[in-house]
Short mmCIF file of N, CA, C and O in Angstrom, two decimals:
data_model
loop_
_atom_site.label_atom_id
_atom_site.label_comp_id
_atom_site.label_asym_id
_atom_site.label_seq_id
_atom_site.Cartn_x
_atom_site.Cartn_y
_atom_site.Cartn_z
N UNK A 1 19.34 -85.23 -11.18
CA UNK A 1 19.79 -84.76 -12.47
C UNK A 1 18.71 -84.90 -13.54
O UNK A 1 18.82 -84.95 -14.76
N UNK A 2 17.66 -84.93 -12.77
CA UNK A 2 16.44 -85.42 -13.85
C UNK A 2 16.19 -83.89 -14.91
O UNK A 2 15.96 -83.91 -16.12
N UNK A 3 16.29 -82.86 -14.16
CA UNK A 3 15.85 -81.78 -14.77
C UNK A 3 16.54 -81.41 -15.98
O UNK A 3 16.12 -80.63 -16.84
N UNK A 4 17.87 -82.20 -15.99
CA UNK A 4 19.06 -81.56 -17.37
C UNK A 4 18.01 -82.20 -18.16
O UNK A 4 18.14 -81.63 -19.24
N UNK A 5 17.06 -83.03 -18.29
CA UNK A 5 16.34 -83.79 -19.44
C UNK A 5 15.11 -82.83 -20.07
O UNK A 5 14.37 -82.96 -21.05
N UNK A 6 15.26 -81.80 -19.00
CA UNK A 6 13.93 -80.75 -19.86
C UNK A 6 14.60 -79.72 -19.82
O UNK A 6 15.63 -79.50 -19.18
N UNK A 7 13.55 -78.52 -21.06
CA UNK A 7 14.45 -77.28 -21.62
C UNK A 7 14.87 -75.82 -20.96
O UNK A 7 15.57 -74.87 -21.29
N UNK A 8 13.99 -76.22 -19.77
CA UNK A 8 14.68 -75.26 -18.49
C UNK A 8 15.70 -75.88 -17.85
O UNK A 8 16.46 -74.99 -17.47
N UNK A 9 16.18 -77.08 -17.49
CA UNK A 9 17.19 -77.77 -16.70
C UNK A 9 18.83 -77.42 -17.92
O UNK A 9 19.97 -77.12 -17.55
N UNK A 10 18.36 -77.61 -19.26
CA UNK A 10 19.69 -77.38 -19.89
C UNK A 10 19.94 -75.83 -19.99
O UNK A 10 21.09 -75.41 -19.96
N UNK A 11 18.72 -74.90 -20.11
CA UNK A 11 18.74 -73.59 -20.16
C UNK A 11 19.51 -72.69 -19.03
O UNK A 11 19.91 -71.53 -19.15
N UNK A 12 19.61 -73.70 -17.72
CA UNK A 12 20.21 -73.29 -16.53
C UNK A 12 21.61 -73.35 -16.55
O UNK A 12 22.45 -72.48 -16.28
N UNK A 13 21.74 -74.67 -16.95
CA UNK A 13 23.02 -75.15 -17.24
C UNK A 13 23.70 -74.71 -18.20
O UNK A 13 24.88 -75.04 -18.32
N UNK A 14 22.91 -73.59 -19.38
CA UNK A 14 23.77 -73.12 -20.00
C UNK A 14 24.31 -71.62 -19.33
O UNK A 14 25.45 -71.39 -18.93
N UNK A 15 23.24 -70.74 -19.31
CA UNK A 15 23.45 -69.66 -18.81
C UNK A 15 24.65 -69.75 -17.45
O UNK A 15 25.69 -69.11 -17.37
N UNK A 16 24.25 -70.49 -16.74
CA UNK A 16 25.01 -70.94 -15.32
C UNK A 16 26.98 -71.36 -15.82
O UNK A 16 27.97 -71.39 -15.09
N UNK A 17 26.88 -71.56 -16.97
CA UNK A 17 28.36 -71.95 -17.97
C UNK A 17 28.61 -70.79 -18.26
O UNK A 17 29.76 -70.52 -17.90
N UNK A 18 27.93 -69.66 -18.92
CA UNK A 18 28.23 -68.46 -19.09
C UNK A 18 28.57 -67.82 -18.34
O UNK A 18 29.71 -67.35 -18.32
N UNK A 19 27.57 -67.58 -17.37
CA UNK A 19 28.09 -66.97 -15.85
C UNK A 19 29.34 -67.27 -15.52
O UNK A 19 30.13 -66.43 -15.08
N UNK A 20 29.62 -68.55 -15.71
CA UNK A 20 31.17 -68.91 -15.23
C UNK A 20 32.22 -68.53 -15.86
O UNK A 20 33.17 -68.30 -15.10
N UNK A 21 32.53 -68.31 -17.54
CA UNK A 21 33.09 -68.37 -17.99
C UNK A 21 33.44 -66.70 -18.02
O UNK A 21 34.58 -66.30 -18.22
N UNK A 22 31.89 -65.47 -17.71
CA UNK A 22 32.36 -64.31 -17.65
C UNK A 22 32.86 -63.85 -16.21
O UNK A 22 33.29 -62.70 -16.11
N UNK A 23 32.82 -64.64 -15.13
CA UNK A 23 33.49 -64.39 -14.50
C UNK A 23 35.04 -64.89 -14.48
O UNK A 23 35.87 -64.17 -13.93
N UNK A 24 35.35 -65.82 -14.93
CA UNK A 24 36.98 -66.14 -15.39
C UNK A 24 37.50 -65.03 -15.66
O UNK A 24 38.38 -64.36 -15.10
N UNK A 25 36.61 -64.81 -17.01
CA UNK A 25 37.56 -63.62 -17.85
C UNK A 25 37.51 -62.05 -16.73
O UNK A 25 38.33 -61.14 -16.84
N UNK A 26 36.54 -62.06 -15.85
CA UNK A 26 36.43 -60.64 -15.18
C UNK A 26 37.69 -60.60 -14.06
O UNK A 26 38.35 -59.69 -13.55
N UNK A 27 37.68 -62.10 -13.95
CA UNK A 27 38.68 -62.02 -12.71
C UNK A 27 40.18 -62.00 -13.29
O UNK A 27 41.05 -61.29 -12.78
N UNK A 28 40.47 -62.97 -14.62
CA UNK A 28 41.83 -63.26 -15.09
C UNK A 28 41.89 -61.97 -15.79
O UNK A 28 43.10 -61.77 -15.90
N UNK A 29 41.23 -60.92 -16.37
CA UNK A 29 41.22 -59.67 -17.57
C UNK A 29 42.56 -59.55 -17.62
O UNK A 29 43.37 -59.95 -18.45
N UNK A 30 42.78 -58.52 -15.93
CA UNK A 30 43.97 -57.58 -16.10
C UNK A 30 45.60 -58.13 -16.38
O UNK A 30 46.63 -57.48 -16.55
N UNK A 31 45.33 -59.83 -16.35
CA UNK A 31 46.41 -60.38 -16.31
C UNK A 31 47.00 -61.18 -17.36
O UNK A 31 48.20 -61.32 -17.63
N UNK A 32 45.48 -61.92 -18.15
CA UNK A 32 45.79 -62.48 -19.44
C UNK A 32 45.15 -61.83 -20.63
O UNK A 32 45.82 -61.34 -21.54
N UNK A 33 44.10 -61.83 -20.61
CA UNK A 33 42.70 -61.23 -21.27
C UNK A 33 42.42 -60.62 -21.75
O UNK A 33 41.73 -60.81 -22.75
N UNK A 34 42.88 -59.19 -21.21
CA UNK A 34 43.41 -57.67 -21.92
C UNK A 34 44.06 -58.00 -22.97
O UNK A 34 43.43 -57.81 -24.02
N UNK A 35 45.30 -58.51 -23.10
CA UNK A 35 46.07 -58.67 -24.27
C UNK A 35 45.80 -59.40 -25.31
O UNK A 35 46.12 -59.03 -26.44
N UNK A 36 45.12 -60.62 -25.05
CA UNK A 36 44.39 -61.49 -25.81
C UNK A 36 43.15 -60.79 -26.48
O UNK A 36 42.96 -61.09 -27.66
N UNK A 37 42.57 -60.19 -26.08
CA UNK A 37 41.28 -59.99 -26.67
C UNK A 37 42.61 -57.78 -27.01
O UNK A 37 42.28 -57.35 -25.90
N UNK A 38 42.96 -57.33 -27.23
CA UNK A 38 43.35 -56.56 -27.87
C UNK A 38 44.14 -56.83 -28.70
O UNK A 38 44.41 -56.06 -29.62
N UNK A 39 44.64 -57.89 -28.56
CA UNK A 39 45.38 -58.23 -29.70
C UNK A 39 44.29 -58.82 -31.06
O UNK A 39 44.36 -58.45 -32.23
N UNK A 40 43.31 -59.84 -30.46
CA UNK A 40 41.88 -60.23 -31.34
C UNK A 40 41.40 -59.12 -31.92
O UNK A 40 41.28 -59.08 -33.15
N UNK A 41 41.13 -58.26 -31.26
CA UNK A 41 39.89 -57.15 -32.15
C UNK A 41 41.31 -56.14 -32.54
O UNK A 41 41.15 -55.56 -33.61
N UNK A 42 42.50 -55.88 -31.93
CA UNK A 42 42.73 -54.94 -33.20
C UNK A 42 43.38 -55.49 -34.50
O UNK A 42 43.80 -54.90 -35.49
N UNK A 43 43.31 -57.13 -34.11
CA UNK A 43 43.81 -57.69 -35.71
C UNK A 43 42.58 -57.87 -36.52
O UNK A 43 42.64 -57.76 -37.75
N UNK A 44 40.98 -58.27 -35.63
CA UNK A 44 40.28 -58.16 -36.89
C UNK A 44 39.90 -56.89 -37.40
O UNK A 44 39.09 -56.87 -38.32
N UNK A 45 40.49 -55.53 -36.81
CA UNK A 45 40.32 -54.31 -37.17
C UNK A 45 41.41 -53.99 -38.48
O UNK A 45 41.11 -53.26 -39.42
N UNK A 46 42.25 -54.45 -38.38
CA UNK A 46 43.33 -54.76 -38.99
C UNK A 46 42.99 -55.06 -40.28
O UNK A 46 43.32 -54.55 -41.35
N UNK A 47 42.28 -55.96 -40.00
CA UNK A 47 42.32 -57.11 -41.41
C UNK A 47 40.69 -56.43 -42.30
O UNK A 47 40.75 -56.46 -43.53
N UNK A 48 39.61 -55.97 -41.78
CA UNK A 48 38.74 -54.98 -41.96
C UNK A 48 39.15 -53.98 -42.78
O UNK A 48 39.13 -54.00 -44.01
N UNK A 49 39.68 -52.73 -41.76
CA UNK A 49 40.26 -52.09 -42.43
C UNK A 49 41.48 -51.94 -43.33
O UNK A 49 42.08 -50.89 -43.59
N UNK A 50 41.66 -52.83 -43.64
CA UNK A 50 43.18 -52.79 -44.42
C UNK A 50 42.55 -52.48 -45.89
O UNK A 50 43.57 -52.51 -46.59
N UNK A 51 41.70 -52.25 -46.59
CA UNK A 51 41.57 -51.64 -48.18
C UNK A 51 41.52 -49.93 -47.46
O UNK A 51 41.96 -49.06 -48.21
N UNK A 52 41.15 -49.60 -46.48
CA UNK A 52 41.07 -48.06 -46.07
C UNK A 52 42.58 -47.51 -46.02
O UNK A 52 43.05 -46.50 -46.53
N UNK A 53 43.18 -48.49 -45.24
CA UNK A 53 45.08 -48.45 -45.01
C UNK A 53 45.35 -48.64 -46.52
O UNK A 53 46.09 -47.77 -46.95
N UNK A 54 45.12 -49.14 -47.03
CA UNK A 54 45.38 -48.91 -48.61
C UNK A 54 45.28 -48.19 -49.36
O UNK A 54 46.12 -48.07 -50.26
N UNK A 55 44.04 -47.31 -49.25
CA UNK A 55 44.02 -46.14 -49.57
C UNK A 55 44.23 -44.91 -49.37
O UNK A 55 44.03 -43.94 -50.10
N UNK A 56 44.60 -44.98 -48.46
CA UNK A 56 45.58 -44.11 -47.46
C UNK A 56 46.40 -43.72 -47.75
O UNK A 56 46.71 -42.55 -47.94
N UNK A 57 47.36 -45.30 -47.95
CA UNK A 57 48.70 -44.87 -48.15
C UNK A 57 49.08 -44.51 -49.46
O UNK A 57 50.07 -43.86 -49.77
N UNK A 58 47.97 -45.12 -50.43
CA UNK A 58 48.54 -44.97 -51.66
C UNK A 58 48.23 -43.24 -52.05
O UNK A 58 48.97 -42.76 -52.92
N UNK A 59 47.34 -42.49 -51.53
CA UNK A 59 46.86 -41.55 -51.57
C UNK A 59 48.24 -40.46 -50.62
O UNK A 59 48.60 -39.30 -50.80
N UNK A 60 48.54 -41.19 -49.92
CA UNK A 60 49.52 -40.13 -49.57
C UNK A 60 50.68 -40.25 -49.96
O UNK A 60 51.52 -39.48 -49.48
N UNK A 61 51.07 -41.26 -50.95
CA UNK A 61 51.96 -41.49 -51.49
C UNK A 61 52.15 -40.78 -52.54
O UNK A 61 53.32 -40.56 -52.87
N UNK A 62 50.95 -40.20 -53.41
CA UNK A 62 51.20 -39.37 -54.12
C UNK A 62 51.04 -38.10 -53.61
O UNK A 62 51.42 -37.47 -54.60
N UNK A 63 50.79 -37.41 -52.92
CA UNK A 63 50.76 -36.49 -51.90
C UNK A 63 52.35 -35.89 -51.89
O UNK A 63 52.81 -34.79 -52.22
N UNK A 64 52.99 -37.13 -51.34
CA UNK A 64 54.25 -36.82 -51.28
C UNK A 64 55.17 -36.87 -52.32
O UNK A 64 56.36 -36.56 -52.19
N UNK A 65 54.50 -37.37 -53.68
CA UNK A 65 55.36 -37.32 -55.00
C UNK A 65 55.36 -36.18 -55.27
O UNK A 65 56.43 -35.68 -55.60
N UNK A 66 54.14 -35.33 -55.24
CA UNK A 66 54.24 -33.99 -55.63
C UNK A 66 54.34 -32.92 -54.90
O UNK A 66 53.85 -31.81 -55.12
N UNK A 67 55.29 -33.44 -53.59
CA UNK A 67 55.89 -32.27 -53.09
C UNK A 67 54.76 -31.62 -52.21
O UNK A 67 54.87 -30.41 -52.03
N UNK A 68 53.67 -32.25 -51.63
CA UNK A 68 52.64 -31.31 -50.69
C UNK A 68 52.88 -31.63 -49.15
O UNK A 68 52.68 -30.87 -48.20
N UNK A 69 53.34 -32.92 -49.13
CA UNK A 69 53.81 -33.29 -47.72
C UNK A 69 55.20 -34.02 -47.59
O UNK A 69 55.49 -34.84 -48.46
N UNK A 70 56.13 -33.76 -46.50
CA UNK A 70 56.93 -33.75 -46.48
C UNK A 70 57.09 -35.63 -46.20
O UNK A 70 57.90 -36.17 -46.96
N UNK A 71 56.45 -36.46 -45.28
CA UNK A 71 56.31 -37.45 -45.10
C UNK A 71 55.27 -37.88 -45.21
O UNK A 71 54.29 -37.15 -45.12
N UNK A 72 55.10 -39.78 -45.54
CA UNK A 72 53.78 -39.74 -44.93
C UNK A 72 53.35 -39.93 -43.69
O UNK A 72 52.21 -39.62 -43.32
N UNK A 73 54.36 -40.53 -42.85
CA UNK A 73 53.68 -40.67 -41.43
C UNK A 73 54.69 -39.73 -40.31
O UNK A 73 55.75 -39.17 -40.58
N UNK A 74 54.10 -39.77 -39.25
CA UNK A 74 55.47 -38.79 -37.92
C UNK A 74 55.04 -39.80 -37.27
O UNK A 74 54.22 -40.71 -37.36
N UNK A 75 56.30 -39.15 -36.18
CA UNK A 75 56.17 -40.34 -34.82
C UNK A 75 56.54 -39.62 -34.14
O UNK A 75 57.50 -38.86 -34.30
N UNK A 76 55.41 -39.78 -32.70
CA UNK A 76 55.60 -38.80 -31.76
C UNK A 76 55.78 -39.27 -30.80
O UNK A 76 55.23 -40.37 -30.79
N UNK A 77 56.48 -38.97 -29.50
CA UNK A 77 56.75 -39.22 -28.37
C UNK A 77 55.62 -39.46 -27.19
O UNK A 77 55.03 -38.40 -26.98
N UNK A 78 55.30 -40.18 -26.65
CA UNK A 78 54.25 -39.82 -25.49
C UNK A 78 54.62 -40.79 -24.05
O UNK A 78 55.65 -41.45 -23.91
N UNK A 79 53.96 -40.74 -23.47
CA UNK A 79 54.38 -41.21 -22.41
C UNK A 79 53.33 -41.80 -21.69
O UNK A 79 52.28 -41.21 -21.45
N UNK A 80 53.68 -43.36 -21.23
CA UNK A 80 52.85 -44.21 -21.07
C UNK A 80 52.60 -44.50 -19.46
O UNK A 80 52.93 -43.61 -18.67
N UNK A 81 52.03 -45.72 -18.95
CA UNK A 81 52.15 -46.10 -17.82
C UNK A 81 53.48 -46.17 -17.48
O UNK A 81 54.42 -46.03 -18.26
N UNK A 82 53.54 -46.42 -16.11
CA UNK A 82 54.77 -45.74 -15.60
C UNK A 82 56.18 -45.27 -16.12
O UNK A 82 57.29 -45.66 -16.47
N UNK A 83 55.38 -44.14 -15.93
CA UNK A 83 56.44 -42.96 -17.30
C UNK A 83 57.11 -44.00 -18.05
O UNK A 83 58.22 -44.19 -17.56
N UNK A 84 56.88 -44.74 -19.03
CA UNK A 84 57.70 -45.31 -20.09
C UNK A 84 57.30 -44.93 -20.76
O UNK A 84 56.08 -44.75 -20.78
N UNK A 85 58.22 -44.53 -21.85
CA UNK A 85 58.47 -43.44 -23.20
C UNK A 85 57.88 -44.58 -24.02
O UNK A 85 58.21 -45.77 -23.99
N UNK A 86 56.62 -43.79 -25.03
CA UNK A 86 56.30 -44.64 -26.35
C UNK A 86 56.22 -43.82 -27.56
O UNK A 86 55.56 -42.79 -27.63
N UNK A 87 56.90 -44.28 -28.47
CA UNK A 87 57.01 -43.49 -29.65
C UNK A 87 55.42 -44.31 -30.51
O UNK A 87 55.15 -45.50 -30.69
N UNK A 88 54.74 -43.21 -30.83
CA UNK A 88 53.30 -43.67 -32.00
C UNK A 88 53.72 -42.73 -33.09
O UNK A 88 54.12 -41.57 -33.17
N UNK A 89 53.45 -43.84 -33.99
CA UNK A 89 52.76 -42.94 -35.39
C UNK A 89 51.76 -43.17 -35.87
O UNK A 89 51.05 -44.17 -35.92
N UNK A 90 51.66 -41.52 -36.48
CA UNK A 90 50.59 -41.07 -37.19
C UNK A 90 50.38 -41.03 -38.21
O UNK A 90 51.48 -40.87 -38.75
N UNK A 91 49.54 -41.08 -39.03
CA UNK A 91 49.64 -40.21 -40.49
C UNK A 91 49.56 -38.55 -40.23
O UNK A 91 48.93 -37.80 -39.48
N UNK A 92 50.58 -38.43 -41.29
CA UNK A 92 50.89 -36.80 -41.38
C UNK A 92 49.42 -35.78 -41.67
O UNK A 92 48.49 -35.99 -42.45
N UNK A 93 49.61 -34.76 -40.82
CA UNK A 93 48.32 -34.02 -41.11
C UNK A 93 48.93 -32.54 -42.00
O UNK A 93 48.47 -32.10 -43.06
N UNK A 94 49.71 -32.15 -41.45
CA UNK A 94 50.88 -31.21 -42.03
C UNK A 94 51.23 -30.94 -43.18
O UNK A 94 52.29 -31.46 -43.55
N UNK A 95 50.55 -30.13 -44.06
CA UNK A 95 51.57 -29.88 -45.27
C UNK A 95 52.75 -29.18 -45.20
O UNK A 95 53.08 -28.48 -44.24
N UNK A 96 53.33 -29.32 -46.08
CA UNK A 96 54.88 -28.61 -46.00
C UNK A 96 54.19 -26.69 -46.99
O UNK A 96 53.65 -26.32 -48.04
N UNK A 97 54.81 -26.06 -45.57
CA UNK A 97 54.95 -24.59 -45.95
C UNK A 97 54.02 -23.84 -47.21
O UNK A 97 54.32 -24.10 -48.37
N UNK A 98 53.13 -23.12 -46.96
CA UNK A 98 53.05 -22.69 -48.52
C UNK A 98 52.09 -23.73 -49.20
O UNK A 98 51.71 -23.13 -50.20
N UNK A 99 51.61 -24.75 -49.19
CA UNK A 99 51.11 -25.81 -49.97
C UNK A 99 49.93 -25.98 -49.30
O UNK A 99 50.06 -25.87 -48.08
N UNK A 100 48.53 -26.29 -49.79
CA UNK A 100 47.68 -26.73 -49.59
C UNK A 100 47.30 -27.84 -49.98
O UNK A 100 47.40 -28.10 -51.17
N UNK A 101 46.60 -29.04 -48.82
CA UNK A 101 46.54 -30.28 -48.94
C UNK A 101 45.19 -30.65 -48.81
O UNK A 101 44.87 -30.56 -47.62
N UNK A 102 44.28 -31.01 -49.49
CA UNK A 102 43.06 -31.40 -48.93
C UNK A 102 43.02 -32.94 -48.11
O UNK A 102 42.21 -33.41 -47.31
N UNK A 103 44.54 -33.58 -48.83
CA UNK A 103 44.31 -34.69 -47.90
C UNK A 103 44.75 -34.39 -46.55
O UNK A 103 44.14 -35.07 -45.72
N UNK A 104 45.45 -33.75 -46.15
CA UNK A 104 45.91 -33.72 -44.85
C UNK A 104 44.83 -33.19 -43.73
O UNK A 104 44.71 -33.66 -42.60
N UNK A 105 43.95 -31.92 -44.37
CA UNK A 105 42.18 -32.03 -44.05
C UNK A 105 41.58 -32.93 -43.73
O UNK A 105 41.22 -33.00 -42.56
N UNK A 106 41.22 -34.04 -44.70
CA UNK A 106 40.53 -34.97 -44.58
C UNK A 106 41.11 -35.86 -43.34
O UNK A 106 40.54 -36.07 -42.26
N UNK A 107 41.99 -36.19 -43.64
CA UNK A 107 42.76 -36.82 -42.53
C UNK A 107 42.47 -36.23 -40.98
O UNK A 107 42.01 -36.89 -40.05
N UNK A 108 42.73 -35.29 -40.97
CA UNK A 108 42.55 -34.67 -39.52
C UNK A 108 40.92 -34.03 -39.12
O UNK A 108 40.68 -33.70 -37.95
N UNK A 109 40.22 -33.95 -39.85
CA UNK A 109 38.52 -34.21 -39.49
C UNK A 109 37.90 -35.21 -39.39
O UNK A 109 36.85 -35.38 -38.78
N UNK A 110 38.72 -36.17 -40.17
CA UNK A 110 37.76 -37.88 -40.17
C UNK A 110 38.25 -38.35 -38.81
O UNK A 110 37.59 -38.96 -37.97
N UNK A 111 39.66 -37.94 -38.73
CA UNK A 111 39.98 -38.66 -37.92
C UNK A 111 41.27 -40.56 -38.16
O UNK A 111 41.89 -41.41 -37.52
N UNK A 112 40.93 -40.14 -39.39
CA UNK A 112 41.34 -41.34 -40.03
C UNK A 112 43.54 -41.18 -39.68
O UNK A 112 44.25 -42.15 -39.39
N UNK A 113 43.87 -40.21 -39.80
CA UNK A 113 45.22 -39.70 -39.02
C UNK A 113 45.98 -41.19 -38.29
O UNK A 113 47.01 -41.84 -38.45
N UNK A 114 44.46 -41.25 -37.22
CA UNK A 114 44.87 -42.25 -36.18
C UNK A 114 45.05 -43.82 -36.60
O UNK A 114 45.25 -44.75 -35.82
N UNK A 115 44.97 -43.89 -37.79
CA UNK A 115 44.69 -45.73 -38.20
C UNK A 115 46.02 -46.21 -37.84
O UNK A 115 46.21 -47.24 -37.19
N UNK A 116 46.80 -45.54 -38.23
CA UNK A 116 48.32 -46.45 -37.42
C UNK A 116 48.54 -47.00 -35.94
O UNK A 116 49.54 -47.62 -35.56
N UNK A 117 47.46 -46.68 -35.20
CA UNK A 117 47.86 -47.15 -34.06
C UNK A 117 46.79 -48.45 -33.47
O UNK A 117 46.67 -48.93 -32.34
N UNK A 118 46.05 -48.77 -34.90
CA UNK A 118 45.90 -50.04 -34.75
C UNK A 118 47.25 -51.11 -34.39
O UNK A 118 47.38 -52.06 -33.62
N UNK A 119 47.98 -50.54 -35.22
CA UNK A 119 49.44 -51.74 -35.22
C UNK A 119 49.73 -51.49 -33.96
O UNK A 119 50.04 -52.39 -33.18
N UNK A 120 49.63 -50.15 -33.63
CA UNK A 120 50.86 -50.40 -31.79
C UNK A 120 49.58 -50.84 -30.72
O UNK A 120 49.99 -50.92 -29.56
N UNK A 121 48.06 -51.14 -30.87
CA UNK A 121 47.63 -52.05 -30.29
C UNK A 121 48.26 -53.21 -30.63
O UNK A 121 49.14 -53.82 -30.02
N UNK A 122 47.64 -53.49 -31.81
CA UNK A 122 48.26 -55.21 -32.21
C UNK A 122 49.81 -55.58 -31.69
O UNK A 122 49.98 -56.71 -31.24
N UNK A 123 50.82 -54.73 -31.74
CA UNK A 123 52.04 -55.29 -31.02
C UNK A 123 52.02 -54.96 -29.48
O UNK A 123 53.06 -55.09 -28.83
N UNK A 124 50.83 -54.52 -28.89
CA UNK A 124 51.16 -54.64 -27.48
C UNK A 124 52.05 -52.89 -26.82
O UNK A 124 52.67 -52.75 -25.77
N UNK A 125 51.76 -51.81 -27.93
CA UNK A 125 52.41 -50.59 -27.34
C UNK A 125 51.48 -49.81 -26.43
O UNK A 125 51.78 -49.22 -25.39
N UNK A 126 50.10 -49.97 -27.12
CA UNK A 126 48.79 -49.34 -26.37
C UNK A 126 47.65 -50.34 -26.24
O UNK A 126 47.78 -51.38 -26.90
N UNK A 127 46.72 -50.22 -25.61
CA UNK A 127 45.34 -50.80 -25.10
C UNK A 127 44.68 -50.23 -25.49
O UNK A 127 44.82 -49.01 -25.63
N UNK A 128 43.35 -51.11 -25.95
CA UNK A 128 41.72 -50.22 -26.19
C UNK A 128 41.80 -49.39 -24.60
O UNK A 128 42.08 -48.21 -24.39
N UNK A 129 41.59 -50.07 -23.97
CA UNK A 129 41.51 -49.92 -22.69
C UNK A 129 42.85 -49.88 -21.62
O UNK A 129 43.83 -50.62 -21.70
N UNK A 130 42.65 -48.95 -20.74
CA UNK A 130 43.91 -48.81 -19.96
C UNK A 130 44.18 -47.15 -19.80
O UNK A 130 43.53 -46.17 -20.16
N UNK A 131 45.36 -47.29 -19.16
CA UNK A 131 46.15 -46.06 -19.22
C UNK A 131 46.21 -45.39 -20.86
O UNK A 131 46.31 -46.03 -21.91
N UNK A 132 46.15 -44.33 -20.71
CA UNK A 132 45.72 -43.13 -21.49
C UNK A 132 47.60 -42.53 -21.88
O UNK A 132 48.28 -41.81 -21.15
N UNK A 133 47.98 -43.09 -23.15
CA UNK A 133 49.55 -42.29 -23.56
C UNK A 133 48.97 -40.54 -23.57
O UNK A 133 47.97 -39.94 -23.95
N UNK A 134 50.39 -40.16 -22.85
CA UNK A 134 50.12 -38.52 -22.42
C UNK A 134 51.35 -38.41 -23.22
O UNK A 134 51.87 -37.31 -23.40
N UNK A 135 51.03 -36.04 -23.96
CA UNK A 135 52.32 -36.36 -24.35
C UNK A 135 53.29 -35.67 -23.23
O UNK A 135 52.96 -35.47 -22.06
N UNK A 136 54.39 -35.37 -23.74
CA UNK A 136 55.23 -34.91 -22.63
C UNK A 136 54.78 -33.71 -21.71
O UNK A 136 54.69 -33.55 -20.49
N UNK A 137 54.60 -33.19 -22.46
CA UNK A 137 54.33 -31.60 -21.90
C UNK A 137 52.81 -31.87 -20.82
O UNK A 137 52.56 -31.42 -19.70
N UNK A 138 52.10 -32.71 -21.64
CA UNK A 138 50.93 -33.05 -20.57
C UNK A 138 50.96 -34.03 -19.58
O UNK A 138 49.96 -34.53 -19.06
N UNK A 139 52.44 -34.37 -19.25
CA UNK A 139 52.47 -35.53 -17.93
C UNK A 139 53.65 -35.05 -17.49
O UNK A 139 54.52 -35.79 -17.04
N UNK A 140 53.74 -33.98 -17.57
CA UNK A 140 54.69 -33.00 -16.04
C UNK A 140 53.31 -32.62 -15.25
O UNK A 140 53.65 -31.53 -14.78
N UNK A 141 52.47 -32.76 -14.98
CA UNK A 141 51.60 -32.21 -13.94
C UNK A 141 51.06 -33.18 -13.51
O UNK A 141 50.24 -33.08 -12.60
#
């Protein structure tokens, strides 16, 4: 054990701890790990983005005071690992009839639409990783 006393003997011993510890997680992932670490990063995504979710909503809140969108968010049906039905929402991209929205634009080029489904990571509805929610019409085949 003489070698833990010089800076290659602890350097081994560290890396050699790492090694171990990423194989835990490679082997335990699909069973504990996944959820733990999606639940971690989409709450610090969460907590990040939450002045963007703020502006969001407050922005589509007036959106919908003046009559350009009918809601602010939908919820759509899709279908998950083994066919279990998951309802997600979105932010609305849709103006109502007749009305032009530049937010509902913005929304659906940025991409920003999708920020709500930080939460149905964080409660465990979807995964960063995993099975892919299909919607209906695209998981009859």
């Amino acid at each position: 054990m003489e070698f833990l006393n010089e800076w290659y003997g602890i350097l081994l011993f560290v890396l050699f701890d790492i090694v171990a510890l990423l194989a835990a997680i490679a082997i335990a992932y699909r069973w504990l790990f996944k959820r733990v670490l999606d639940f971690l990063f989409s709450g610090l995504l969460l907590l990040l983005l939450s002045p963007v979710y703020l502006v969001l909503l407050i922005v589509g809140a007036t959106q919908k005071k003046k009559g350009k969108i009918d809601a602010l968010t939908k919820t759509e049906l899709f279908i998950g690992k083994k066919d279990a039905e998951i309802r997600l929402r979105f932010f609305t991209t849709q103006p109502i009839e007749g009305e032009k929205s530049g937010f509902c634009n913005f929304l659906q080029k940025s991409g920003w639409y999708k920020l709500p489904l930080l939460w149905d990571v964080f409660t465990g509805k979807l995964g960063f990783i995993g099975c892919k929610a299909f919607r209906p019409s695209d998981a009859l085949f």
